[in-house]
PDB file of C-alpha atoms in Angstrom:
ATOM      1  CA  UNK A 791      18.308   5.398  34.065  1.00  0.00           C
ATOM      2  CA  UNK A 792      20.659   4.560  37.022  1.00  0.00           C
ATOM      3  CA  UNK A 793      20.278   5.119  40.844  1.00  0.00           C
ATOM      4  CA  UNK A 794      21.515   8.930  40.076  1.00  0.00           C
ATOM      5  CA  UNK A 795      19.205   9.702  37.262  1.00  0.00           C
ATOM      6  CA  UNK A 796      16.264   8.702  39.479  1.00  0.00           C
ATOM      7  CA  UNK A 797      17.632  11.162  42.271  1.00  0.00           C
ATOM      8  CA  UNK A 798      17.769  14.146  39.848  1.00  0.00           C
ATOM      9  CA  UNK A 799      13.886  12.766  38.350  1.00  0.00           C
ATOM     10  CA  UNK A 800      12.583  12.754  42.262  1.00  0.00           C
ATOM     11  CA  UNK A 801      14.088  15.842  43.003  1.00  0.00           C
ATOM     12  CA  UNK A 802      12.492  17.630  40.043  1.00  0.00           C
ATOM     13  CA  UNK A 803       9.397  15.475  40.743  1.00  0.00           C
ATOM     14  CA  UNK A 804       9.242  16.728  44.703  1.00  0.00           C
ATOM     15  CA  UNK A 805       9.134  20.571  43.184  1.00  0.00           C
ATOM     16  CA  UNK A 806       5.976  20.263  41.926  1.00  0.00           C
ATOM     17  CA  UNK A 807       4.134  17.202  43.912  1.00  0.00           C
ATOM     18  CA  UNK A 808       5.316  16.449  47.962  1.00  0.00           C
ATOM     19  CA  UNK A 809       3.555  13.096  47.949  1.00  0.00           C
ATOM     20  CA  UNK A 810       6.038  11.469  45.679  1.00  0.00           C
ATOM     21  CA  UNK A 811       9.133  11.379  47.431  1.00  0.00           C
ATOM     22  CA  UNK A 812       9.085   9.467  50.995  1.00  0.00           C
ATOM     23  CA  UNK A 813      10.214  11.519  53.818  1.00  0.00           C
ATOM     24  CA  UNK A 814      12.085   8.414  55.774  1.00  0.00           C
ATOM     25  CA  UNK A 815      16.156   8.256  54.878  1.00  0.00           C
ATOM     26  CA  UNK A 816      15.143   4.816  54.929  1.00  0.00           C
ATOM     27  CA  UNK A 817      11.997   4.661  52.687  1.00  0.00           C
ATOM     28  CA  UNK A 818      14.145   7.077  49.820  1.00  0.00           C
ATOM     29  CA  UNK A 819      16.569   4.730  49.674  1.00  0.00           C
ATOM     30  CA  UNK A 820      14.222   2.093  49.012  1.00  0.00           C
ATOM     31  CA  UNK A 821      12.065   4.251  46.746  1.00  0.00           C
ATOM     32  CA  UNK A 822      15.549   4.692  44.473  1.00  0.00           C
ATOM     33  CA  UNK A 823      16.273   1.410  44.237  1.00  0.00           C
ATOM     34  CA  UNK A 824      12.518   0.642  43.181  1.00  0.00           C
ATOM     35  CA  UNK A 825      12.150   3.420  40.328  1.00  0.00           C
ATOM     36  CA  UNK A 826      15.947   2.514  39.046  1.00  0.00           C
ATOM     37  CA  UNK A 827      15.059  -1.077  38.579  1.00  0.00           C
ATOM     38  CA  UNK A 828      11.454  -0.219  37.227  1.00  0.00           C
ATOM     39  CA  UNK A 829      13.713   2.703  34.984  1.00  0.00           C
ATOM     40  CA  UNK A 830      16.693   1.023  33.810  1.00  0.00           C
ATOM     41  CA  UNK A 831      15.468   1.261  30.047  1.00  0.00           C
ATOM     42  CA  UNK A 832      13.816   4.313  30.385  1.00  0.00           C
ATOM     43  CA  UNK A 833      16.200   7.462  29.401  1.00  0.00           C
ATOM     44  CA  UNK A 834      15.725  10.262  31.744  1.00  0.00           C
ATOM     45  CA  UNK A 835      14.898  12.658  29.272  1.00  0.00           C
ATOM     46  CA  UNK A 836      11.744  10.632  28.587  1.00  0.00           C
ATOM     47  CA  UNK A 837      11.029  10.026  32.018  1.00  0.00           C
ATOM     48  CA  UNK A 838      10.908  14.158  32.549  1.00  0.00           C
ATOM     49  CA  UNK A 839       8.327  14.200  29.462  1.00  0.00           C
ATOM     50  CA  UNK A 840       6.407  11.671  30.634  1.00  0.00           C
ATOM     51  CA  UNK A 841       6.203  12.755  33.862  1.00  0.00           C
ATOM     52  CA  UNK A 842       5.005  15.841  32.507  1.00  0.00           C
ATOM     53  CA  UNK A 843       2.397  14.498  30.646  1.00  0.00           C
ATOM     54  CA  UNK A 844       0.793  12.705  33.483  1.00  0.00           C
ATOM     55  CA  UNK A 845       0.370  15.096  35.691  1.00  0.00           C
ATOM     56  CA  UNK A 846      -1.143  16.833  32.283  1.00  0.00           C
ATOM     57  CA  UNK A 847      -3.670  13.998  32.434  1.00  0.00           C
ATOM     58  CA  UNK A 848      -4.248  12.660  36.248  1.00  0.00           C
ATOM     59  CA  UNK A 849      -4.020  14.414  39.756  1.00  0.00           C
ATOM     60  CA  UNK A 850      -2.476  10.922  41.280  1.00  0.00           C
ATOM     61  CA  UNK A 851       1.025  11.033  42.440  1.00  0.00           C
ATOM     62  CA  UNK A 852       3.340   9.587  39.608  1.00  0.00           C
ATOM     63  CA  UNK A 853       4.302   6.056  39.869  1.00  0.00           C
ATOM     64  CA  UNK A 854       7.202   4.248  38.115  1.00  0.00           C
ATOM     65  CA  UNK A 855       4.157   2.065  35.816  1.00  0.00           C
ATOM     66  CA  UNK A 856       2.745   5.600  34.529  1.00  0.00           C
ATOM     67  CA  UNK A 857       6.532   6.141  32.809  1.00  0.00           C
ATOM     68  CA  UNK A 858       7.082   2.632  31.731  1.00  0.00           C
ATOM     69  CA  UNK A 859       3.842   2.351  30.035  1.00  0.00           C
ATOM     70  CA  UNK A 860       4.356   5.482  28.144  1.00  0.00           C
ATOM     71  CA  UNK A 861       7.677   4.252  27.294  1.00  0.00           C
ATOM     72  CA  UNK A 862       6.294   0.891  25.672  1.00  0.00           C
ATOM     73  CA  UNK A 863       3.788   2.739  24.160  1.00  0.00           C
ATOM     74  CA  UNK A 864       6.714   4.769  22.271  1.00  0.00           C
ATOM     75  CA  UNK A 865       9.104   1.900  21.509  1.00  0.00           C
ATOM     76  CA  UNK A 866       6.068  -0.017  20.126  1.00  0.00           C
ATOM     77  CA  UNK A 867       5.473   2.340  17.846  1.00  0.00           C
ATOM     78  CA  UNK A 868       9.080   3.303  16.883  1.00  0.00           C
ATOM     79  CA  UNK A 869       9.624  -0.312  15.841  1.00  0.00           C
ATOM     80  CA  UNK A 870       6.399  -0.764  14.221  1.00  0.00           C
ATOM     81  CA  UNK A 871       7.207   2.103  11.805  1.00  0.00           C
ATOM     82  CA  UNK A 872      10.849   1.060  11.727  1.00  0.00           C
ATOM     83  CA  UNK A 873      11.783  -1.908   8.860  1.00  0.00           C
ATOM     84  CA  UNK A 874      14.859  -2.992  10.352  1.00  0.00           C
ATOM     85  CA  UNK A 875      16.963  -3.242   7.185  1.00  0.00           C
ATOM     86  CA  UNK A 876      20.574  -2.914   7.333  1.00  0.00           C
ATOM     87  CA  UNK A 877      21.959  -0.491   5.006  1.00  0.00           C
ATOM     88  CA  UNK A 878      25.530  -1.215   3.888  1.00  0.00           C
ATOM     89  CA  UNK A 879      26.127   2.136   2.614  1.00  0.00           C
ATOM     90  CA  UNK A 880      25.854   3.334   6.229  1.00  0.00           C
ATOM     91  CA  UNK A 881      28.840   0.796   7.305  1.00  0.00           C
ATOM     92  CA  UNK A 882      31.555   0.715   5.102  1.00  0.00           C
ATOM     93  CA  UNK A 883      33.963  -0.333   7.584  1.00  0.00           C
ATOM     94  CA  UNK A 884      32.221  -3.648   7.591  1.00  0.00           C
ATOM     95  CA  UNK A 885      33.266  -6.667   6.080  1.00  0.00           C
ATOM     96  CA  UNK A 886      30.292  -8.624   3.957  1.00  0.00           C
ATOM     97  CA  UNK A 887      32.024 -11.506   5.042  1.00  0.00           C
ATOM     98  CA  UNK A 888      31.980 -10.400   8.863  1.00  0.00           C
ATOM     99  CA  UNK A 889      28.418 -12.054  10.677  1.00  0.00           C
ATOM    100  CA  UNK A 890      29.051 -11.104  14.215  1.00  0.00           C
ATOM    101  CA  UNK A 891      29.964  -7.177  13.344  1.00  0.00           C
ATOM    102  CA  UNK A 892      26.589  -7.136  11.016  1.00  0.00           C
ATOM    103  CA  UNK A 893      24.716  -8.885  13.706  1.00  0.00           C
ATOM    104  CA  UNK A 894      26.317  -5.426  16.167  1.00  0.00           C
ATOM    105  CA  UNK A 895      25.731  -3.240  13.487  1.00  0.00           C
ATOM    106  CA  UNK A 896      21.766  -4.232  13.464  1.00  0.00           C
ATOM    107  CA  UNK A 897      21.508  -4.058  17.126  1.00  0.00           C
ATOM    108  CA  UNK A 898      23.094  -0.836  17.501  1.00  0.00           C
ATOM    109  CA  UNK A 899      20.776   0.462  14.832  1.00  0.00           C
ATOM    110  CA  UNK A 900      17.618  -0.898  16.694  1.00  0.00           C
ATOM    111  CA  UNK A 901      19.014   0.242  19.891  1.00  0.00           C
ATOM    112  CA  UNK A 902      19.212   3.967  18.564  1.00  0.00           C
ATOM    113  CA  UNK A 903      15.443   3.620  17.320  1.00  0.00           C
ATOM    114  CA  UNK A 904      14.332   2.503  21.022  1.00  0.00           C
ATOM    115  CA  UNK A 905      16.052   5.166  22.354  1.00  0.00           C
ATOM    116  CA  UNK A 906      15.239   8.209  20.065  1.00  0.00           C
ATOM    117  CA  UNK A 907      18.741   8.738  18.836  1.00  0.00           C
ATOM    118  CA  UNK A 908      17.938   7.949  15.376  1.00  0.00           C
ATOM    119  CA  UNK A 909      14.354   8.177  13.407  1.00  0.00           C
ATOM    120  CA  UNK A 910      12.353   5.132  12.420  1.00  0.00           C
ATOM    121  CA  UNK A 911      13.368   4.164   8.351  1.00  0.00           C
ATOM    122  CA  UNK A 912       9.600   3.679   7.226  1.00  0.00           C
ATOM    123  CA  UNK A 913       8.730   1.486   3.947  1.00  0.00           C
ATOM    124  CA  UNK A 914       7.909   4.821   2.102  1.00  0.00           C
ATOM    125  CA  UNK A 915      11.618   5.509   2.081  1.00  0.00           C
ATOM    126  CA  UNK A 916      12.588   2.456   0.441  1.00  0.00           C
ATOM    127  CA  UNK A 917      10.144   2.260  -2.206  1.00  0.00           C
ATOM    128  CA  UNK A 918       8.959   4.917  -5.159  1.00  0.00           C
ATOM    129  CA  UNK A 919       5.578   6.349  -4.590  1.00  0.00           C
ATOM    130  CA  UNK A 920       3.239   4.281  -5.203  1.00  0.00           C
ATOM    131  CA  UNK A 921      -0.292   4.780  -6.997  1.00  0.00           C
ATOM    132  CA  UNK A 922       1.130   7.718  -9.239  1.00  0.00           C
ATOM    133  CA  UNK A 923      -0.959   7.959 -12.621  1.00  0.00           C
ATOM    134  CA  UNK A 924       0.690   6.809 -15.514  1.00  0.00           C
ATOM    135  CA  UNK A 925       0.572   8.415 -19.229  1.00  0.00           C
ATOM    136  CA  UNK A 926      -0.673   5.863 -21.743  1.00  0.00           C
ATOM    137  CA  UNK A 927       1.591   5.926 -24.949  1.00  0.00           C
ATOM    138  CA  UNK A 928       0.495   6.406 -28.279  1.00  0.00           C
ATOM    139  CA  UNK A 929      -0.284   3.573 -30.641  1.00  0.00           C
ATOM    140  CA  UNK A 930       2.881   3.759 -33.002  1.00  0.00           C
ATOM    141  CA  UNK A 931       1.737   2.208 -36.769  1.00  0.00           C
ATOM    142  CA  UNK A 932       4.377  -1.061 -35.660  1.00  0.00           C
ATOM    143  CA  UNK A 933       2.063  -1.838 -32.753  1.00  0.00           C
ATOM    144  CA  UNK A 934      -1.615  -1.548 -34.879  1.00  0.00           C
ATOM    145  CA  UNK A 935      -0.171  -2.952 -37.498  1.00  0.00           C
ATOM    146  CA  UNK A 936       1.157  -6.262 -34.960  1.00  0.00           C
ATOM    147  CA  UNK A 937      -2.249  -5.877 -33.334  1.00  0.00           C
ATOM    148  CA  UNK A 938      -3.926  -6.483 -36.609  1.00  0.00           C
ATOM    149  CA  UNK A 939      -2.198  -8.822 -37.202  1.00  0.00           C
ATOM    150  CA  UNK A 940      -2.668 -11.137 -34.051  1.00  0.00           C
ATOM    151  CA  UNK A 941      -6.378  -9.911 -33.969  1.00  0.00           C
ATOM    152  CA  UNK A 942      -7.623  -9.737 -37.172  1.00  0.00           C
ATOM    153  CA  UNK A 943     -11.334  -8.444 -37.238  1.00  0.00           C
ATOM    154  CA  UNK A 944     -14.272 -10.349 -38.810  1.00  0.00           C
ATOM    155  CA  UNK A 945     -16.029  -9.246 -41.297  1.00  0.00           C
ATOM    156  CA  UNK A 946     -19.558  -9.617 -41.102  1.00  0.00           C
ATOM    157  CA  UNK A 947     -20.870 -12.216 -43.388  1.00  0.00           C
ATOM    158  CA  UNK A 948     -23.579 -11.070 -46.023  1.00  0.00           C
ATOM    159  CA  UNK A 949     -26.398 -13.153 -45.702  1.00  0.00           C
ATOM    160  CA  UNK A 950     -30.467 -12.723 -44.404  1.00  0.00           C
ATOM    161  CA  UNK A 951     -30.592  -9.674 -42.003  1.00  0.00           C
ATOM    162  CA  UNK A 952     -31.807 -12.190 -39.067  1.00  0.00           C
ATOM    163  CA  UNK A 953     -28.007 -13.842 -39.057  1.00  0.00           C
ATOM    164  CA  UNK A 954     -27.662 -10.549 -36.939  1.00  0.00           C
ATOM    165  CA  UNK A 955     -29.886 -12.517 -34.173  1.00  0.00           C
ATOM    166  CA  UNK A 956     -28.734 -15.548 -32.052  1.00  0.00           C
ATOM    167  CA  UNK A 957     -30.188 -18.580 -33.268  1.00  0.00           C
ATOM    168  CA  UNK A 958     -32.080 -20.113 -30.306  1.00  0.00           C
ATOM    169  CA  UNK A 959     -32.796 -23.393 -31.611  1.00  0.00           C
ATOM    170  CA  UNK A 960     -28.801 -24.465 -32.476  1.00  0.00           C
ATOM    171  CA  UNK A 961     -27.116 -21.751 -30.408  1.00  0.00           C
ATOM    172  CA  UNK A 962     -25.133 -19.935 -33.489  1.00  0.00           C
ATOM    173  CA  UNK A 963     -24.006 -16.471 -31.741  1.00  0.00           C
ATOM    174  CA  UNK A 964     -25.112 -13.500 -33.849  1.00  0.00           C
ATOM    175  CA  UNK A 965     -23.758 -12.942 -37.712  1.00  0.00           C
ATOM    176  CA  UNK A 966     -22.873 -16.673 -37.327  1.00  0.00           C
ATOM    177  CA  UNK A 967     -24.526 -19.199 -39.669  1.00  0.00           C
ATOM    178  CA  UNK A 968     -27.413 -21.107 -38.774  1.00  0.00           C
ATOM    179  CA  UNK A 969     -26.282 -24.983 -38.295  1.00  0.00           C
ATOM    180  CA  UNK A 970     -28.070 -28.526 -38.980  1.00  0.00           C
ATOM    181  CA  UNK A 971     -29.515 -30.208 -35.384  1.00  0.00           C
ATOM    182  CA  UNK A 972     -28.273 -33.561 -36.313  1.00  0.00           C
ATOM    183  CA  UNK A 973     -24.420 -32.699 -38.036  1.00  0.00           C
ATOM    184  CA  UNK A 974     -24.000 -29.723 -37.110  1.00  0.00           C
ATOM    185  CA  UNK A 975     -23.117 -28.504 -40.898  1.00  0.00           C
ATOM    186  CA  UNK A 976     -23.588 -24.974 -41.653  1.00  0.00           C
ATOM    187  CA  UNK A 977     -27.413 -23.704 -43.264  1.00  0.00           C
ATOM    188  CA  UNK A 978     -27.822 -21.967 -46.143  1.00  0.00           C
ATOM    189  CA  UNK A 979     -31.012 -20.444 -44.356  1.00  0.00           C
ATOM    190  CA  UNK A 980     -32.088 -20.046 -40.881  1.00  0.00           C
ATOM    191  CA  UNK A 981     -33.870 -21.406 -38.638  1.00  0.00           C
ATOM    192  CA  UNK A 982     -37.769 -19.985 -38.160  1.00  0.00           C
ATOM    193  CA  UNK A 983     -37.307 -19.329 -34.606  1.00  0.00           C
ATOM    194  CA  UNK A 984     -34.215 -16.524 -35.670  1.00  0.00           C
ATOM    195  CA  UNK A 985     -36.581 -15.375 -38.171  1.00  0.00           C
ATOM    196  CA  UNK A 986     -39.530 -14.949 -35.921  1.00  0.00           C
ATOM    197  CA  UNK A 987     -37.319 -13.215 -33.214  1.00  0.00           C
ATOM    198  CA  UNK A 988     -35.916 -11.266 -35.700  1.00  0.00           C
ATOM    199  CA  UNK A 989     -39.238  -9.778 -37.017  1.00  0.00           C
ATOM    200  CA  UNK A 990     -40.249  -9.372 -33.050  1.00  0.00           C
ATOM    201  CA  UNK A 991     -37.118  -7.169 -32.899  1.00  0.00           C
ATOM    202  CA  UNK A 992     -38.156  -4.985 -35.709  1.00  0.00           C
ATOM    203  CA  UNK A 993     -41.858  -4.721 -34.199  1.00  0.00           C
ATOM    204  CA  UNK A 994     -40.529  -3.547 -30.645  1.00  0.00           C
ATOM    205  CA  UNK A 995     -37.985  -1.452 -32.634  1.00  0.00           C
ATOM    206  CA  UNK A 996     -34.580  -2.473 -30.593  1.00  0.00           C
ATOM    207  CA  UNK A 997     -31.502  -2.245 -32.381  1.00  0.00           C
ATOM    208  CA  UNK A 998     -29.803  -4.636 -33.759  1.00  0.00           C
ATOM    209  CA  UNK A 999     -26.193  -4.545 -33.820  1.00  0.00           C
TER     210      UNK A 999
END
């Protein structure tokens, strides 16, 4: 806003609220200065609004700060939803090569965001949606038979029915021979302890897999 802008804001702002405007020649002239320094980045469309909206809120007279603050609030926000890229498709005058007419380019961009003229460009529009459920594919025979293949199962080994207990006393995991203390050699039998848990299992009547 310039020194007229502020005029024409006053004027509209004296139609609805006397205490704004000073009623020395001397004191306006002083009070336009003031608000067109305080305004200078505020567009006077915005400045209407917000005036608007304070007397909306508060019964005080409107003071340059109650604008300004609004407007901060409104560029802050604009550039926080704003990414700031620079999209070559929407210069195609530009040269790749040409640094100081991209660096123009950006700052014009920005510039329109601050002031309203264009709309914030938000991540979302960038990137696909993200979190969208995704259909599992069938198993073709290829991939089972690779799987297989790279994962062949075990087959459980025939043997006394505690093998499907872990051994406690040398650690062998369940359908897993028992193995010698000192060598470490695989049993033909088991150890007593398997055995006994084994039987315990049975009494309490838990499953064993």
């Amino acid at each position: 806003m310039d020194a007229k802008d502020v005029i024409r804001l006053l004027r509209e702002i004296s139609l609805v609220d006397d205490r704004v405007v000073k009623t020395d020649e001397a004191e306006q002239e002083a009070q336009v200065r003031l608000w067109a320094v305080a305004l200078r980045e505020v567009p006077l469309d915005f400045a209407g609004e917000a005036v608007g909206r304070h007397y909306a809120e508060s019964a005080w007279p409107v003071m340059p700060k109650d604008i300004t603050s609004r407007w901060r609030d409104t560029v802050r926000d604009r550039m926080a939803r704003h990414v700031g890229t620079f999209e070559p498709s929407a210069h195609p005058q530009l040269d790749p090569d040409d640094s100081a007419g991209y660096v123009h380019a950006l700052r014009a961009g920005r510039s329109a965001v601050v002031t309203g003229a264009e709309q914030p460009r938000e991540v979302r529009e960038l990137v696909g949606r993200i979190g969208r459920a995704v259909e599992p594919a069938p198993a073709t025979e290829g991939y089972l038979a690779a799987k297989a293949a790279l994962f062949p199962k075990r087959e459980r080994p025939t043997g006394p029915p505690e093998l499907a207990m872990r051994c406690r006393t040398c650690g062998a995991d369940a359908n897993r021979r028992c193995r010698t203390l000192q060598r470490g050699r695989d049993m033909t039998g088991t150890h007593p302890d398997r055995k006994s848990d084994y039987a315990a299992a049975q009494h309490e009547g838990q499953a064993i897999a």
